[in-house]
Coordinates of C-alpha atoms in Angstrom, one line a residue:
X1 CA 138.1 124.7 165.8
X2 CA 139.7 126.2 162.6
X3 CA 137.8 129.1 161.0
X4 CA 135.5 128.3 158.1
X5 CA 136.1 131.0 155.6
X6 CA 133.1 129.9 153.6
X7 CA 130.6 130.4 156.4
X8 CA 128.3 133.4 155.8
X9 CA 129.0 134.5 159.4
X10 CA 132.6 135.3 158.3
X11 CA 131.5 137.6 155.5
X12 CA 132.9 140.8 157.0
X13 CA 135.6 139.4 159.2
X14 CA 138.3 140.6 156.8
X15 CA 136.5 143.9 155.8
X16 CA 135.9 147.3 157.4
X17 CA 139.6 148.1 157.6
X18 CA 142.1 150.2 155.6
X19 CA 145.8 149.4 155.2
X20 CA 148.0 151.3 157.6
X21 CA 150.7 153.7 156.3
X22 CA 153.3 151.3 157.9
X23 CA 152.2 148.7 155.3
X24 CA 152.2 151.0 152.3
X25 CA 155.6 152.4 153.2
X26 CA 157.1 148.9 153.4
X27 CA 155.5 147.9 150.0
X28 CA 156.9 151.1 148.3
X29 CA 160.4 150.1 149.5
X30 CA 160.0 147.0 147.4
X31 CA 158.0 148.0 144.3
X32 CA 156.3 151.1 142.9
X33 CA 152.7 150.0 141.9
X34 CA 152.0 153.1 139.8
X35 CA 150.6 152.1 136.4
X36 CA 151.0 148.3 137.1
X37 CA 148.5 145.5 136.6
X38 CA 148.2 143.8 140.0
X39 CA 146.7 140.6 141.3
X40 CA 146.0 140.1 145.0
X41 CA 145.9 136.4 145.7
X42 CA 143.8 135.7 148.8
X43 CA 142.4 139.2 148.8
X44 CA 139.9 138.6 151.6
X45 CA 137.8 141.8 152.2
X46 CA 139.9 143.8 149.7
X47 CA 141.8 145.9 152.2
X48 CA 145.1 145.6 150.3
X49 CA 143.7 145.5 146.8
X50 CA 142.1 148.8 147.5
X51 CA 145.4 150.2 148.8
X52 CA 147.2 149.1 145.6
X53 CA 144.8 151.2 143.7
X54 CA 145.3 154.1 146.0
X55 CA 149.0 153.8 145.5
X56 CA 148.5 154.1 141.7
X57 CA 148.1 150.6 140.3
X58 CA 146.3 150.8 136.9
X59 CA 144.0 147.8 137.7
X60 CA 143.7 145.2 140.4
X61 CA 142.2 141.7 140.4
X62 CA 141.4 140.3 143.8
X63 CA 141.2 136.5 144.0
X64 CA 139.7 134.6 146.9
X65 CA 137.9 131.3 147.4
X66 CA 135.3 132.5 149.9
X67 CA 132.0 133.6 148.3
X68 CA 130.7 135.4 151.5
X69 CA 134.0 137.3 152.0
X70 CA 134.1 138.3 148.3
X71 CA 130.5 139.5 148.5
X72 CA 131.4 141.8 151.3
X73 CA 134.5 143.0 149.4
X74 CA 132.3 143.9 146.4
X75 CA 130.3 146.3 148.6
X76 CA 133.5 148.3 149.1
X77 CA 135.1 147.8 145.8
X78 CA 136.2 151.0 143.9
X79 CA 136.5 151.4 140.2
X80 CA 139.5 149.5 138.9
X81 CA 139.1 146.5 141.3
X82 CA 137.7 143.3 139.9
X83 CA 137.0 140.4 142.3
X84 CA 137.2 136.7 141.2
X85 CA 136.2 133.6 143.1
X86 CA 138.9 131.0 142.6
X87 CA 141.6 129.0 144.2
X88 CA 144.8 131.0 144.6
X89 CA 146.8 128.1 143.0
X90 CA 144.4 127.9 140.0
X91 CA 142.9 131.3 139.3
X92 CA 141.9 130.8 135.7
X93 CA 143.4 134.3 134.9
X94 CA 145.5 134.6 131.7
X95 CA 149.2 134.0 131.5
X96 CA 151.2 137.2 132.2
X97 CA 148.1 139.0 133.5
X98 CA 150.0 140.9 136.1
X99 CA 153.1 143.1 136.7
X100 CA 152.7 142.7 140.4
X101 CA 151.3 139.8 142.4
X102 CA 150.6 140.3 146.1
X103 CA 149.6 137.7 148.6
X104 CA 149.2 138.7 152.3
X105 CA 148.5 136.3 155.1
X106 CA 147.6 133.4 152.8
X107 CA 150.5 130.9 152.4
X108 CA 150.2 129.6 156.0
X109 CA 146.7 128.3 155.0
X110 CA 148.0 126.4 151.9
X111 CA 149.1 122.8 151.8
X112 CA 150.7 123.1 148.3
X113 CA 153.2 126.0 148.4
X114 CA 154.7 124.8 145.1
X115 CA 151.3 125.1 143.4
X116 CA 150.9 128.6 144.7
X117 CA 154.4 129.6 143.5
X118 CA 153.8 128.1 140.0
X119 CA 150.5 130.0 139.7
X120 CA 152.1 133.3 140.8
X121 CA 154.9 132.8 138.3
X122 CA 152.5 132.1 135.5
X123 CA 150.4 135.2 136.3
X124 CA 153.4 137.5 136.1
X125 CA 154.8 139.0 132.9
X126 CA 158.6 138.6 132.6
X127 CA 160.2 141.0 135.0
X128 CA 157.1 141.1 137.2
X129 CA 157.3 141.1 141.0
X130 CA 155.8 138.9 143.7
X131 CA 155.3 140.2 147.2
X132 CA 154.3 137.6 149.8
X133 CA 153.6 138.6 153.4
X134 CA 153.2 136.1 156.2
X135 CA 154.6 135.2 159.6
X136 CA 157.5 132.8 160.1
X137 CA 158.1 130.8 163.2
X138 CA 160.6 133.5 164.2
X139 CA 157.9 136.1 163.9
X140 CA 155.6 134.0 166.0
X141 CA 158.2 133.7 168.8
X142 CA 158.5 137.5 169.3
X143 CA 157.6 138.0 173.0
X144 CA 154.5 139.8 174.1
X145 CA 154.7 143.5 174.9
X146 CA 153.0 146.8 174.2
X147 CA 154.4 146.7 170.7
X148 CA 153.4 143.1 170.1
X149 CA 150.1 142.3 171.6
X150 CA 149.8 139.0 169.8
X151 CA 152.7 137.7 171.8
X152 CA 150.5 138.0 175.0
X153 CA 148.0 135.6 173.4
X154 CA 150.6 133.0 172.6
X155 CA 152.1 133.3 176.1
X156 CA 148.7 132.8 177.6
X157 CA 147.9 129.8 175.5
X158 CA 151.1 127.9 174.7
X159 CA 149.2 125.4 172.5
X160 CA 148.5 128.2 170.1
X161 CA 152.2 128.8 169.7
X162 CA 152.6 125.3 168.4
X163 CA 149.6 125.7 166.0
X164 CA 151.1 128.9 164.7
X165 CA 154.7 127.7 164.4
X166 CA 153.5 124.4 162.8
X167 CA 151.6 126.2 159.9
X168 CA 154.1 129.0 159.2
X169 CA 156.9 128.4 156.7
X170 CA 160.3 129.6 157.7
X171 CA 161.9 132.5 155.7
X172 CA 164.4 130.0 154.1
X173 CA 161.7 127.4 153.3
X174 CA 159.5 129.7 151.3
X175 CA 162.5 131.3 149.7
X176 CA 163.5 127.8 148.4
X177 CA 160.0 127.1 147.1
X178 CA 160.0 130.4 145.2
X179 CA 163.4 129.8 143.8
X180 CA 162.8 126.3 142.6
X181 CA 159.7 127.6 140.8
X182 CA 161.7 130.1 138.8
X183 CA 161.8 133.3 140.8
X184 CA 165.2 135.0 141.0
X185 CA 166.2 136.9 143.0
X186 CA 164.2 136.3 146.2
X187 CA 164.9 138.5 149.2
X188 CA 163.3 138.9 152.6
X189 CA 162.7 141.7 155.0
X190 CA 160.8 142.3 158.2
X191 CA 157.7 144.5 158.7
X192 CA 156.1 145.6 161.9
X193 CA 152.6 146.5 160.6
X194 CA 150.0 148.5 162.5
X195 CA 146.8 146.6 162.0
X196 CA 144.5 148.9 163.9
X197 CA 144.6 151.6 166.5
X198 CA 141.8 151.0 169.1
X199 CA 140.3 153.7 171.3
X200 CA 141.1 151.7 174.4
X201 CA 141.4 148.2 175.8
X202 CA 137.7 147.6 175.8
X203 CA 137.4 148.4 172.1
X204 CA 140.3 146.0 171.4
X205 CA 138.7 143.3 173.6
X206 CA 135.4 143.7 171.8
X207 CA 137.1 143.0 168.4
X208 CA 139.0 140.0 169.9
X209 CA 135.8 138.5 171.3
X210 CA 134.3 138.7 167.8
X211 CA 137.4 137.0 166.4
X212 CA 137.4 139.6 163.6
X213 CA 140.1 138.9 161.1
X214 CA 142.1 136.6 163.3
X215 CA 141.9 133.0 162.3
X216 CA 144.0 131.8 165.3
X217 CA 141.3 133.0 167.7
X218 CA 138.9 130.2 166.4
X219 CA 141.2 127.8 168.3
X220 CA 139.9 129.2 171.6
X221 CA 136.5 128.7 173.1
X222 CA 134.5 131.7 174.4
X223 CA 135.5 131.2 178.1
X224 CA 139.2 131.1 177.2
X225 CA 138.8 134.3 175.1
X226 CA 136.9 136.1 177.8
X227 CA 139.6 135.2 180.3
X228 CA 142.3 136.5 178.0
X229 CA 140.4 139.8 177.5
X230 CA 140.2 140.1 181.3
X231 CA 144.0 139.7 181.5
X232 CA 144.5 142.4 178.9
X233 CA 142.3 144.8 180.9
X234 CA 144.6 144.2 183.9
X235 CA 147.8 144.5 181.8
X236 CA 147.4 147.3 179.3
X237 CA 147.5 150.9 180.4
X238 CA 144.7 153.4 179.8
X239 CA 144.5 155.1 176.5
X240 CA 144.6 154.0 172.8
X241 CA 145.8 150.5 172.0
X242 CA 148.0 150.1 169.0
X243 CA 147.8 146.7 167.5
X244 CA 151.1 146.0 165.7
X245 CA 152.2 142.7 164.3
X246 CA 155.6 141.4 163.1
X247 CA 155.6 139.9 159.6
X248 CA 158.1 138.7 157.0
X249 CA 158.0 140.0 153.4
X250 CA 159.3 137.9 150.5
X251 CA 160.1 140.0 147.4
X252 CA 160.6 137.8 144.3
X253 CA 161.1 138.5 140.6
X254 CA 160.1 136.6 137.6
X255 CA 163.3 137.0 135.5
X256 CA 163.0 138.9 132.2
X257 CA 165.7 136.8 130.6
X258 CA 164.1 133.8 128.9
X259 CA 167.4 131.8 129.4
X260 CA 166.8 132.0 133.2
X261 CA 163.3 130.6 133.0
X262 CA 163.9 127.6 130.8
X263 CA 164.0 125.2 133.7
X264 CA 160.8 126.4 135.4
X265 CA 158.4 123.5 135.9
X266 CA 155.1 123.6 134.0

């Protein structure tokens, strides 16, 4: 069944992890956070909000709707990070509160992408940047291999591929949503992000069985997940296991020219 992000048992499922340099390098190719006010929409355990601070953001507000997950994030929150419980499409934060809005692995959970885009636009000062990270159906279809372990999962359980593809916006679809809500320009790029390096296949299997930070695994029962872990033990070579996923990044700008924003819906 789908994951319940409001269940106390999920409190630390998106904590206890730091952003990998592969993510930070990709972000820096799009925007320099130094000195910026940032909002992380759907911040989860705060992994990427903390990284924005490490990269030099002046202040970060993390927004998430899950009280248990936010409580866990507060335990690890450094100075300069404020955490707010709210809907990502109705944060209650002031207009123009941010120079940078980040939203990672969130939009595929949302029914109203226009509402999300309008709120991100409202939060940004003119000239501000939005960076959205999520998988598209094309990302989902990448075959399994040592550099894309998630592909093994979708090959083992074809029904999960349909679940994933059905809830993921295409690059063009989300680009259109952002453009019709005032963002211009909107560009896309690919990212192969290292999520975690595990000491070996058994450490990787232990995290999979706990379903840590992977909502798709809640679609499997325990027997199915145990069987998949057994397949991984037979498939992966000895030694460290690098968990690397393919993502799409959307980089969108709230125009600084008022004439270009006059048609934005309110």
